[in-house]
Coordinates of C-alpha atoms in Angstrom, one line a residue:
M1 CA 71.0 89.5 86.0
N2 CA 74.3 88.9 87.6
K3 CA 74.9 86.9 90.7
L4 CA 77.9 86.8 93.0
I5 CA 79.4 84.6 95.8
L6 CA 81.8 86.1 97.9
V7 CA 83.8 83.6 100.1
V8 CA 85.9 85.2 102.8
L9 CA 88.3 82.5 104.4
D10 CA 89.0 83.9 107.8
G11 CA 92.6 84.0 108.5
L12 CA 94.3 82.8 105.4
N13 CA 97.4 84.6 104.5
Y14 CA 98.7 85.1 101.0
E15 CA 101.6 82.7 100.9
T16 CA 99.5 79.5 102.3
G17 CA 96.7 80.3 99.7
K18 CA 99.2 80.2 96.9
S19 CA 101.1 77.2 98.0
R20 CA 98.3 75.0 99.5
M21 CA 95.0 75.8 97.6
G22 CA 95.6 73.0 94.8
F23 CA 92.1 73.4 93.4
M24 CA 91.9 77.2 93.5
N25 CA 95.2 77.4 91.8
H26 CA 94.3 74.9 89.3
L27 CA 91.3 76.8 88.1
V28 CA 93.9 79.8 87.5
E29 CA 96.2 77.4 85.4
M30 CA 93.3 76.4 83.2
K31 CA 92.5 80.2 82.8
K32 CA 89.1 79.5 84.6
A33 CA 90.0 82.1 87.4
Q34 CA 92.6 84.8 88.2
F35 CA 94.6 85.2 91.3
Y36 CA 95.7 88.4 93.2
K37 CA 97.6 89.6 96.0
V38 CA 95.2 91.7 98.2
V39 CA 96.8 94.2 100.8
S40 CA 94.4 94.4 103.8
A41 CA 93.6 97.4 105.6
L42 CA 94.7 97.9 109.2
P43 CA 94.6 96.9 111.9
S44 CA 94.6 93.4 110.4
M45 CA 91.7 92.1 112.9
S46 CA 88.6 90.3 111.9
R47 CA 85.5 92.7 112.5
P48 CA 87.4 95.8 111.5
L49 CA 87.9 94.1 108.0
Y50 CA 84.5 92.5 107.7
E51 CA 83.3 96.1 107.6
T52 CA 86.1 97.2 105.3
I53 CA 85.4 94.3 102.9
L54 CA 81.6 94.9 102.9
T55 CA 81.4 98.6 102.7
G56 CA 84.5 99.6 101.1
T57 CA 85.7 102.1 103.8
N58 CA 88.7 102.2 106.0
P59 CA 88.5 101.5 109.9
I60 CA 89.3 105.1 110.8
E61 CA 86.3 106.0 108.6
H62 CA 83.7 103.4 109.5
G63 CA 84.6 103.3 113.3
I64 CA 85.0 99.5 113.6
T65 CA 88.8 99.9 114.7
N66 CA 89.0 96.6 116.7
N67 CA 87.4 93.2 117.7
N68 CA 85.8 94.7 121.0
I69 CA 83.5 97.4 119.3
N70 CA 80.0 95.6 118.8
R71 CA 77.3 97.7 117.2
R72 CA 75.6 98.1 113.9
S73 CA 77.4 99.5 110.9
K74 CA 76.8 103.1 110.2
E75 CA 78.0 102.6 106.6
E76 CA 76.1 101.6 103.2
S77 CA 77.2 98.0 102.7
I78 CA 76.9 95.7 99.7
F79 CA 73.8 94.1 101.6
S80 CA 72.1 97.4 102.3
I81 CA 72.7 98.5 98.9
A82 CA 71.6 95.4 97.1
K83 CA 68.4 95.2 99.3
K84 CA 67.4 98.7 98.5
A85 CA 67.9 97.9 94.8
G86 CA 65.5 95.2 95.2
L87 CA 67.8 92.3 95.1
K88 CA 68.0 89.3 97.7
T89 CA 70.6 89.0 99.9
G90 CA 72.1 86.0 102.0
A91 CA 74.9 85.1 104.3
A92 CA 76.4 81.9 106.1
A93 CA 78.7 83.7 108.4
Y94 CA 80.2 84.2 112.0
H95 CA 77.8 85.9 114.0
W96 CA 79.8 89.3 114.0
V97 CA 78.7 89.6 110.5
S98 CA 75.0 89.6 111.8
E99 CA 76.0 92.1 114.6
L100 CA 77.2 94.6 111.9
Y101 CA 74.5 94.4 109.4
N102 CA 71.2 93.0 111.0
K103 CA 71.1 93.1 115.0
S104 CA 73.5 93.9 117.6
P105 CA 74.0 92.3 120.2
F106 CA 73.5 88.7 118.9
D107 CA 71.3 86.5 120.5
Y108 CA 72.5 83.1 120.5
I109 CA 69.1 81.5 120.7
E110 CA 67.0 83.9 118.5
D111 CA 69.7 84.8 115.8
R112 CA 71.1 81.8 114.8
I113 CA 68.6 81.3 111.5
Q114 CA 66.9 84.5 110.2
N115 CA 64.8 85.0 107.6
D116 CA 63.4 88.4 107.1
P117 CA 62.9 90.5 104.1
T118 CA 63.3 93.8 105.9
K119 CA 66.8 93.2 107.1
N120 CA 70.2 94.1 105.3
I121 CA 70.9 90.4 105.2
Q122 CA 67.4 88.9 104.3
N123 CA 68.4 85.1 104.8
G124 CA 71.1 84.3 107.2
M125 CA 72.5 81.4 109.0
F126 CA 75.1 82.5 111.5
Y127 CA 77.5 80.4 113.9
F128 CA 79.1 81.4 117.1
D129 CA 81.6 78.6 117.7
D130 CA 84.9 79.1 116.0
A131 CA 85.2 75.4 115.7
Y132 CA 82.1 75.2 113.7
P133 CA 83.0 72.9 110.7
D134 CA 83.6 74.8 107.6
S135 CA 82.3 71.9 105.6
H136 CA 78.9 72.4 107.5
L137 CA 79.0 76.1 106.9
F138 CA 79.3 75.6 102.9
L139 CA 76.2 73.5 103.2
D140 CA 74.3 76.1 105.4
A141 CA 75.4 78.4 102.5
E142 CA 74.1 75.9 99.8
Y143 CA 70.7 75.7 101.5
I144 CA 70.4 79.5 101.6
R145 CA 71.4 79.7 97.8
K146 CA 69.1 77.0 96.6
T147 CA 66.3 77.8 98.8
Y148 CA 66.1 81.7 98.5
D149 CA 68.3 82.3 95.5
P150 CA 70.0 85.5 96.6
S151 CA 71.7 87.8 94.2
F152 CA 74.8 88.4 96.7
L153 CA 75.8 85.5 99.1
L154 CA 78.5 85.7 101.6
I155 CA 80.2 82.7 102.9
H156 CA 82.4 83.0 105.8
P157 CA 84.1 80.1 107.4
M158 CA 86.6 80.2 110.4
N159 CA 88.6 77.1 110.8
I160 CA 91.7 78.3 108.9
D161 CA 91.7 81.2 111.5
L162 CA 91.1 79.0 114.4
A163 CA 94.0 76.6 113.3
G164 CA 96.4 79.5 113.2
H165 CA 95.5 80.9 116.6
L166 CA 96.1 77.4 117.9
Y167 CA 99.2 76.2 116.0
S168 CA 100.4 79.3 114.1
S169 CA 100.7 80.0 110.6
D170 CA 104.0 78.0 110.4
S171 CA 102.3 74.7 111.3
K172 CA 101.2 71.5 109.6
E173 CA 97.8 72.0 111.2
Y174 CA 97.4 75.4 109.7
R175 CA 98.6 74.2 106.3
K176 CA 96.3 71.2 106.4
K177 CA 93.3 73.1 107.1
A178 CA 93.8 75.4 104.1
I179 CA 94.1 72.2 101.9
E180 CA 90.7 70.9 103.6
V181 CA 88.9 74.3 102.8
D182 CA 90.2 74.0 99.2
T183 CA 88.8 70.5 99.1
V184 CA 85.3 71.8 100.1
L185 CA 85.5 74.6 97.6
A186 CA 86.4 72.1 94.9
N187 CA 83.0 70.4 95.5
H188 CA 81.0 73.8 95.4
I189 CA 82.7 76.1 92.9
P190 CA 82.2 73.9 89.7
I191 CA 78.4 73.8 90.4
W192 CA 78.4 77.4 91.0
M193 CA 80.4 78.0 87.7
R194 CA 78.0 76.0 85.8
E195 CA 75.0 78.0 87.1
G196 CA 76.7 81.1 86.2
Y197 CA 77.6 82.9 89.4
H198 CA 80.4 85.3 89.6
I199 CA 82.6 84.2 92.5
I200 CA 85.4 85.9 94.7
V201 CA 87.4 84.0 97.0
T202 CA 89.8 86.0 99.4
A203 CA 90.4 86.4 103.3
D204 CA 89.9 89.3 105.7
H205 CA 93.4 89.1 107.2
G206 CA 96.5 86.6 107.2
M207 CA 98.1 85.0 110.2
N208 CA 101.7 85.1 111.7
K209 CA 104.0 82.7 113.4
D210 CA 103.1 84.1 116.7
Y211 CA 99.7 82.5 116.6
T212 CA 98.0 85.8 115.8
H213 CA 97.3 88.9 113.5
G214 CA 96.5 92.5 114.0
G215 CA 99.9 94.2 112.8
I216 CA 101.6 95.3 109.4
E217 CA 103.7 92.5 108.7
D218 CA 103.2 90.7 105.2
D219 CA 102.1 87.3 106.6
E220 CA 99.1 89.3 108.6
R221 CA 98.3 91.7 105.8
H222 CA 98.9 90.1 102.4
V223 CA 95.9 87.9 101.6
P224 CA 94.9 85.9 98.4
M225 CA 92.0 86.7 96.0
W226 CA 90.7 84.5 93.3
T227 CA 88.2 85.9 90.9
I228 CA 85.8 83.8 88.7
G229 CA 83.3 84.8 86.3
E230 CA 82.6 86.3 82.6
Q231 CA 83.0 89.9 83.9
F232 CA 86.6 89.3 85.3
I233 CA 89.6 89.6 82.9
D234 CA 93.4 88.7 83.6
A235 CA 95.2 91.8 84.5
D236 CA 98.6 92.5 85.3
C237 CA 98.5 93.6 88.8
S238 CA 101.1 93.1 91.7
E239 CA 98.8 94.3 94.4
V240 CA 95.0 94.8 95.1
N241 CA 93.6 97.4 97.4
Q242 CA 91.1 95.5 99.8
L243 CA 89.0 98.5 99.4
I244 CA 88.3 97.8 95.7
I245 CA 86.2 94.7 96.5
A246 CA 83.1 96.5 97.5
P247 CA 82.4 98.5 94.6
T248 CA 83.5 95.8 92.3
I249 CA 81.0 93.5 93.7
C250 CA 78.3 96.2 93.3
R251 CA 79.5 96.7 89.5
I252 CA 78.8 93.2 88.8
L253 CA 75.6 93.1 90.7
G254 CA 74.3 96.0 88.7
V255 CA 74.0 98.6 91.4
A256 CA 75.6 101.7 92.0
P257 CA 78.6 101.7 94.6
S258 CA 78.2 104.1 97.6
E259 CA 79.6 107.7 97.9
K260 CA 82.1 106.6 99.9
M261 CA 83.5 103.5 98.0
L262 CA 86.4 104.0 95.6
K263 CA 85.4 105.6 92.1
E264 CA 88.1 103.8 90.4
K265 CA 87.4 100.5 88.5
F266 CA 89.2 97.1 89.5
I267 CA 92.1 96.5 86.8
G268 CA 90.5 92.9 86.6
L269 CA 87.0 93.9 85.8
K270 CA 85.9 94.4 82.2

């Protein structure tokens, strides 16, 4: 049975991923990974795009059209589909992910650590401080991975996005944070590869020079995506629709995508 780890690097735009993620691009050079440009849905904001990535539906359809809409998802997600198929799910992620798929609103005392087989995210560790260190977040994820062995694990760090909001995408702080996350990935990905995981590393949205995102410009909407694993192949593809991520993950996990997910097969999948 295939297992997959999805890493969503919040706020990483395509050009910074391409130029600063040395380890990830080393894997591409060594033919161990594939690299694509993903075009995000609109608006290029966090909560709508978490929902888009994890349900394969557009904001106008799923209804999470801005960051201020705080409610449970009404769509079938990778988490709910995997759970119904008897697979284990896990997440180390920002608390908005818990609000979408487990419980809304988030209780800062009760909901930080969640272990409940009846939930869509059965084993979760959720943070609520944007400055929560990415290095710690990946260790939270490793604890979940090694302790509960989920078939689908979401890892969602926030520090790149925070640096962009504080200093802009055209700053040494933003670029440095991307390198730091790349270094963290260099510690974990070789382990996951040896243990046979399929891996997708991408972003929800990018970041612009005005310290923000939400619009239609390339630096806000274009994000990187790396794919790793035996089911992925090199494909000649200039741009990838963000909606293809959810059904691709379902297919790798061996579960049927939802009726609302794209029916077309990702060109980079066997």
